[in-house]
Short mmCIF file of C-alpha atoms in Angstrom, two decimals:
data_model
loop_
_atom_site.label_atom_id
_atom_site.label_comp_id
_atom_site.label_asym_id
_atom_site.label_seq_id
_atom_site.Cartn_x
_atom_site.Cartn_y
_atom_site.Cartn_z
CA MET A 281 -9.63 9.71 19.04
CA ASN A 282 -9.98 12.50 16.38
CA TYR A 283 -8.93 10.68 13.14
CA LEU A 284 -9.13 14.02 11.25
CA ASN A 285 -5.79 14.84 12.87
CA LEU A 286 -4.25 11.92 10.96
CA LEU A 287 -4.90 14.01 7.86
CA ILE A 288 -4.17 17.53 9.12
CA ASN A 289 -1.93 17.04 12.12
CA PRO A 290 -0.40 13.55 12.33
CA VAL A 291 2.06 14.51 15.05
CA LYS A 292 -0.74 15.45 17.41
CA PHE A 293 -2.69 12.34 16.38
CA PHE A 294 0.09 9.92 17.07
CA LYS A 295 1.01 11.60 20.31
CA GLN A 296 -2.53 10.85 21.46
CA VAL A 297 -2.08 7.20 20.16
CA SER A 298 1.06 6.89 22.27
CA GLU A 299 -0.88 7.89 25.38
CA LYS A 300 -3.68 5.26 24.94
CA GLU A 301 -3.53 2.08 26.90
CA LYS A 302 -5.59 0.10 24.47
CA LEU A 303 -5.72 0.33 20.70
CA SER A 304 -8.44 -1.06 18.39
CA LEU A 305 -7.38 -2.37 14.98
CA LEU A 306 -10.84 -1.68 13.55
CA ILE A 307 -9.88 1.47 11.67
CA PRO A 308 -6.71 -0.02 10.07
CA ILE A 309 -8.81 -3.02 9.03
CA MET A 310 -11.46 -0.75 7.54
CA ILE A 311 -8.83 1.16 5.61
CA ILE A 312 -7.55 -2.08 4.11
CA ILE A 313 -11.02 -3.17 3.18
CA ILE A 314 -11.82 0.17 1.51
CA ILE A 315 -8.62 -0.01 -0.57
CA GLY A 316 -9.52 -3.60 -1.50
CA GLY A 317 -12.94 -2.47 -2.69
CA LEU A 318 -11.45 0.34 -4.74
CA THR A 319 -8.93 -2.07 -6.22
CA GLY A 320 -11.84 -4.28 -7.32
CA VAL A 321 -13.42 -1.31 -9.08
CA ILE A 322 -10.14 -0.61 -10.85
CA ALA A 323 -9.81 -4.24 -11.94
CA GLY A 324 -13.41 -4.13 -13.26
CA ASN A 325 -12.71 -1.02 -15.22
CA VAL A 326 -9.64 -2.62 -16.84
CA VAL A 327 -11.71 -5.58 -18.04
CA GLY A 328 -14.49 -3.27 -19.17
CA GLY A 329 -12.05 -1.47 -21.44
CA MET A 330 -11.07 -4.69 -23.19
CA ASP A 331 -12.53 -5.94 -26.49
CA LEU A 332 -14.35 -8.98 -25.17
CA PRO A 333 -17.54 -10.71 -26.36
CA ALA A 334 -20.63 -9.18 -24.79
CA ASP A 335 -21.83 -12.59 -23.46
CA GLN A 336 -18.58 -13.05 -21.57
CA MET A 337 -18.00 -9.53 -20.40
CA GLY A 338 -20.28 -9.64 -17.36
CA MET A 339 -18.92 -12.84 -15.94
CA ILE A 340 -15.23 -11.93 -16.57
CA LYS A 341 -15.74 -8.46 -15.09
CA THR A 342 -17.37 -9.97 -11.93
CA ILE A 343 -14.50 -12.42 -11.50
CA SER A 344 -11.96 -9.58 -11.95
CA ILE A 345 -13.66 -7.37 -9.37
CA VAL A 346 -13.99 -10.17 -6.74
CA THR A 347 -10.37 -11.31 -7.43
CA GLY A 348 -9.18 -7.71 -7.19
CA ILE A 349 -10.82 -7.08 -3.86
CA PHE A 350 -9.66 -10.31 -2.15
CA SER A 351 -6.10 -10.23 -3.52
CA ALA A 352 -5.70 -6.62 -2.45
CA ILE A 353 -7.08 -7.23 1.06
CA ILE A 354 -4.98 -10.36 1.58
CA SER A 355 -1.75 -8.79 0.21
CA LEU A 356 -2.20 -5.62 2.24
CA ALA A 357 -2.98 -7.56 5.37
CA ILE A 358 0.14 -9.73 4.94
CA ALA A 359 2.26 -6.67 4.18
CA MET A 360 0.93 -4.90 7.22
CA VAL A 361 1.77 -7.77 9.61
CA VAL A 362 5.21 -8.35 8.11
CA LYS A 363 6.16 -4.74 8.21
CA ALA A 364 4.85 -4.37 11.73
CA ALA A 365 6.93 -7.38 12.86
CA ILE A 366 10.06 -6.04 11.28
CA PHE A 367 9.60 -2.50 12.63
CA ASN A 368 8.71 -3.81 16.12
CA LEU A 369 11.82 -6.01 16.23
CA VAL A 370 14.16 -3.23 15.05
CA LEU A 371 12.73 -0.47 17.21
CA LYS A 372 12.72 -2.74 20.27
CA LYS A 373 16.45 -3.22 19.64
CA MET A 374 16.67 0.60 19.72
CA SER A 375 15.05 0.59 23.16
CA GLY A 376 11.61 1.45 21.85
CA GLU A 377 8.59 1.13 24.11
CA GLY A 378 5.93 0.11 21.72
CA SER A 379 4.38 -3.30 20.99
CA PHE A 380 3.66 -5.46 17.94
CA LYS A 381 0.00 -4.40 18.11
CA SER A 382 0.90 -0.70 18.10
CA ALA A 383 3.15 -1.28 15.16
CA VAL A 384 0.35 -2.96 13.27
CA TYR A 385 -1.89 -0.04 14.17
CA VAL A 386 0.55 2.56 12.82
CA VAL A 387 1.32 0.64 9.73
CA GLY A 388 -2.35 0.00 9.02
CA LEU A 389 -3.21 3.69 9.44
CA SER A 390 -0.22 4.65 7.19
CA TYR A 391 -2.15 3.06 4.21
CA PHE A 392 -4.72 5.85 4.55
CA PRO A 393 -3.24 7.96 1.63
CA LYS A 394 -3.66 4.89 -0.67
CA ILE A 395 -7.40 5.50 -0.49
CA PHE A 396 -6.94 8.83 -2.24
CA GLN A 397 -4.50 7.23 -4.75
CA SER A 398 -7.05 4.47 -5.55
CA ILE A 399 -9.85 7.00 -6.10
CA LEU A 400 -7.71 9.08 -8.47
CA ASN A 401 -6.74 5.86 -10.36
CA ILE A 402 -10.39 5.12 -10.86
CA PHE A 403 -11.09 8.51 -12.48
CA PHE A 404 -7.87 8.82 -14.36
CA GLN A 405 -7.33 5.23 -15.27
CA LYS A 406 -5.36 4.61 -18.46
CA PRO A 407 -6.42 1.74 -20.79
CA ILE A 408 -3.94 -1.10 -21.10
CA ASP A 409 -1.88 -1.06 -24.27
CA MET A 410 -1.67 -4.83 -25.18
CA THR A 411 1.13 -4.14 -27.64
CA LYS A 412 3.39 -3.03 -24.75
CA VAL A 413 2.28 -5.63 -22.19
CA TYR A 414 5.73 -7.37 -22.37
CA GLU A 415 7.68 -4.10 -21.89
CA MET A 416 8.74 -2.65 -18.53
CA ASP A 417 6.79 0.51 -17.72
CA TRP A 418 9.49 2.46 -16.00
CA VAL A 419 7.42 5.59 -15.66
CA ALA A 420 4.70 3.66 -13.78
CA PHE A 421 7.26 1.85 -11.63
CA LEU A 422 9.20 4.97 -10.62
CA GLY A 423 6.01 6.94 -10.27
CA GLY A 424 4.70 4.35 -7.79
CA ILE A 425 7.86 4.70 -5.70
CA PHE A 426 8.16 8.47 -5.71
CA SER A 427 4.44 9.31 -5.80
CA VAL A 428 3.03 11.88 -3.34
CA PHE A 429 0.88 9.10 -1.78
CA ASN A 430 3.79 6.72 -1.21
CA ILE A 431 5.92 9.48 0.35
CA TRP A 432 2.97 10.50 2.41
CA GLN A 433 2.60 6.93 3.60
CA ILE A 434 6.27 6.72 4.53
CA ILE A 435 6.19 9.94 6.50
CA LEU A 436 3.06 8.87 8.43
CA THR A 437 4.80 5.57 9.28
CA ILE A 438 7.96 7.29 10.50
CA ILE A 439 6.02 9.86 12.59
CA GLY A 440 3.71 7.21 14.02
CA LEU A 441 6.35 4.67 14.97
CA ALA A 442 8.73 7.37 16.41
CA LEU A 443 6.04 8.72 18.68
CA VAL A 444 4.56 5.43 19.68
CA TYR A 445 7.95 3.76 20.35
CA GLY A 446 9.57 6.88 21.80
CA VAL A 447 12.43 6.70 19.27
CA SER A 448 13.81 9.63 17.32
CA TYR A 449 12.58 10.31 13.73
CA LYS A 450 16.09 9.70 12.41
CA LYS A 451 16.37 6.27 13.96
CA THR A 452 12.89 5.28 12.96
CA ALA A 453 13.53 6.32 9.37
CA ILE A 454 16.28 3.69 9.10
CA PRO A 455 14.09 0.55 9.15
CA VAL A 456 11.23 2.27 7.37
CA LEU A 457 13.26 3.57 4.44
CA GLY A 458 15.43 0.47 4.37
CA LEU A 459 12.40 -1.75 4.00
CA GLU A 460 11.06 0.51 1.23
CA VAL A 461 14.32 0.13 -0.73
CA VAL A 462 14.30 -3.66 -0.26
CA ALA A 463 10.64 -3.84 -1.32
CA ALA A 464 11.32 -1.70 -4.42
CA GLY A 465 14.23 -3.92 -5.37
CA LEU A 466 12.23 -7.09 -4.99
CA GLY A 467 9.35 -5.57 -6.96
CA LEU A 468 11.66 -4.63 -9.76
CA GLY A 469 13.29 -8.07 -9.80
CA ILE A 470 9.94 -9.91 -9.87
CA SER A 471 8.58 -7.64 -12.59
CA LEU A 472 11.65 -8.11 -14.89
CA ILE A 473 11.61 -11.88 -14.36
CA SER A 474 7.88 -12.06 -15.01
CA LEU A 475 8.13 -9.93 -18.18
CA ASN A 476 11.05 -12.02 -19.50
CA SER A 477 9.16 -15.21 -18.85
CA MET A 478 6.04 -13.87 -20.61
CA ALA A 479 8.11 -12.66 -23.58
CA GLY A 480 9.85 -16.05 -23.86
CA LEU A 481 6.57 -17.90 -23.61
CA SER A 482 5.07 -15.69 -26.27
CA THR A 483 8.04 -16.28 -28.60
CA THR A 484 7.87 -20.06 -28.09
CA THR A 485 4.15 -20.10 -28.75
CA ILE A 486 4.47 -18.11 -31.98
CA SER A 487 7.30 -20.37 -33.15
#
């Protein structure tokens, strides 16, 4: 399997995937682990940019890195399995010929663009403005949804599932885009609730 085609020719790549009898989840797992490691570096950089006592910096930074790594890996793994289960269920209803394992494989590989996104975030990471921590960052929120990397991930998912399940791109796009809309709505709702709770707690504490 030439994984370079995933980058330069995803249609050819997933056509080869659809012809394989057995699929190994090693590469998708490696992708998730790499993203987890990069997330840990980002978390460490965030702590490193804070004004903390020198004797506490090392310990807090280490905790942040470890927490960032494990939380990213666990959340991505759960998301991969849940997405795969939903896509497999819907595409089977559309007379698709794939399996849950093949859905997990495609969804896992679709996270590949997030590696590039994480690397760019490390080099162009903005320091956290503590004065705006209770405000909704709409630019970051919308940027995450409509970023090149997120769109790239969606396209890879649609191409991969369509070819592996033998379903048209148009039909495959329905569950993929639908789940993205639901996820964005849930993310927005959770963020607003969290910010309101934090703001209320801050006001109560000050009073």
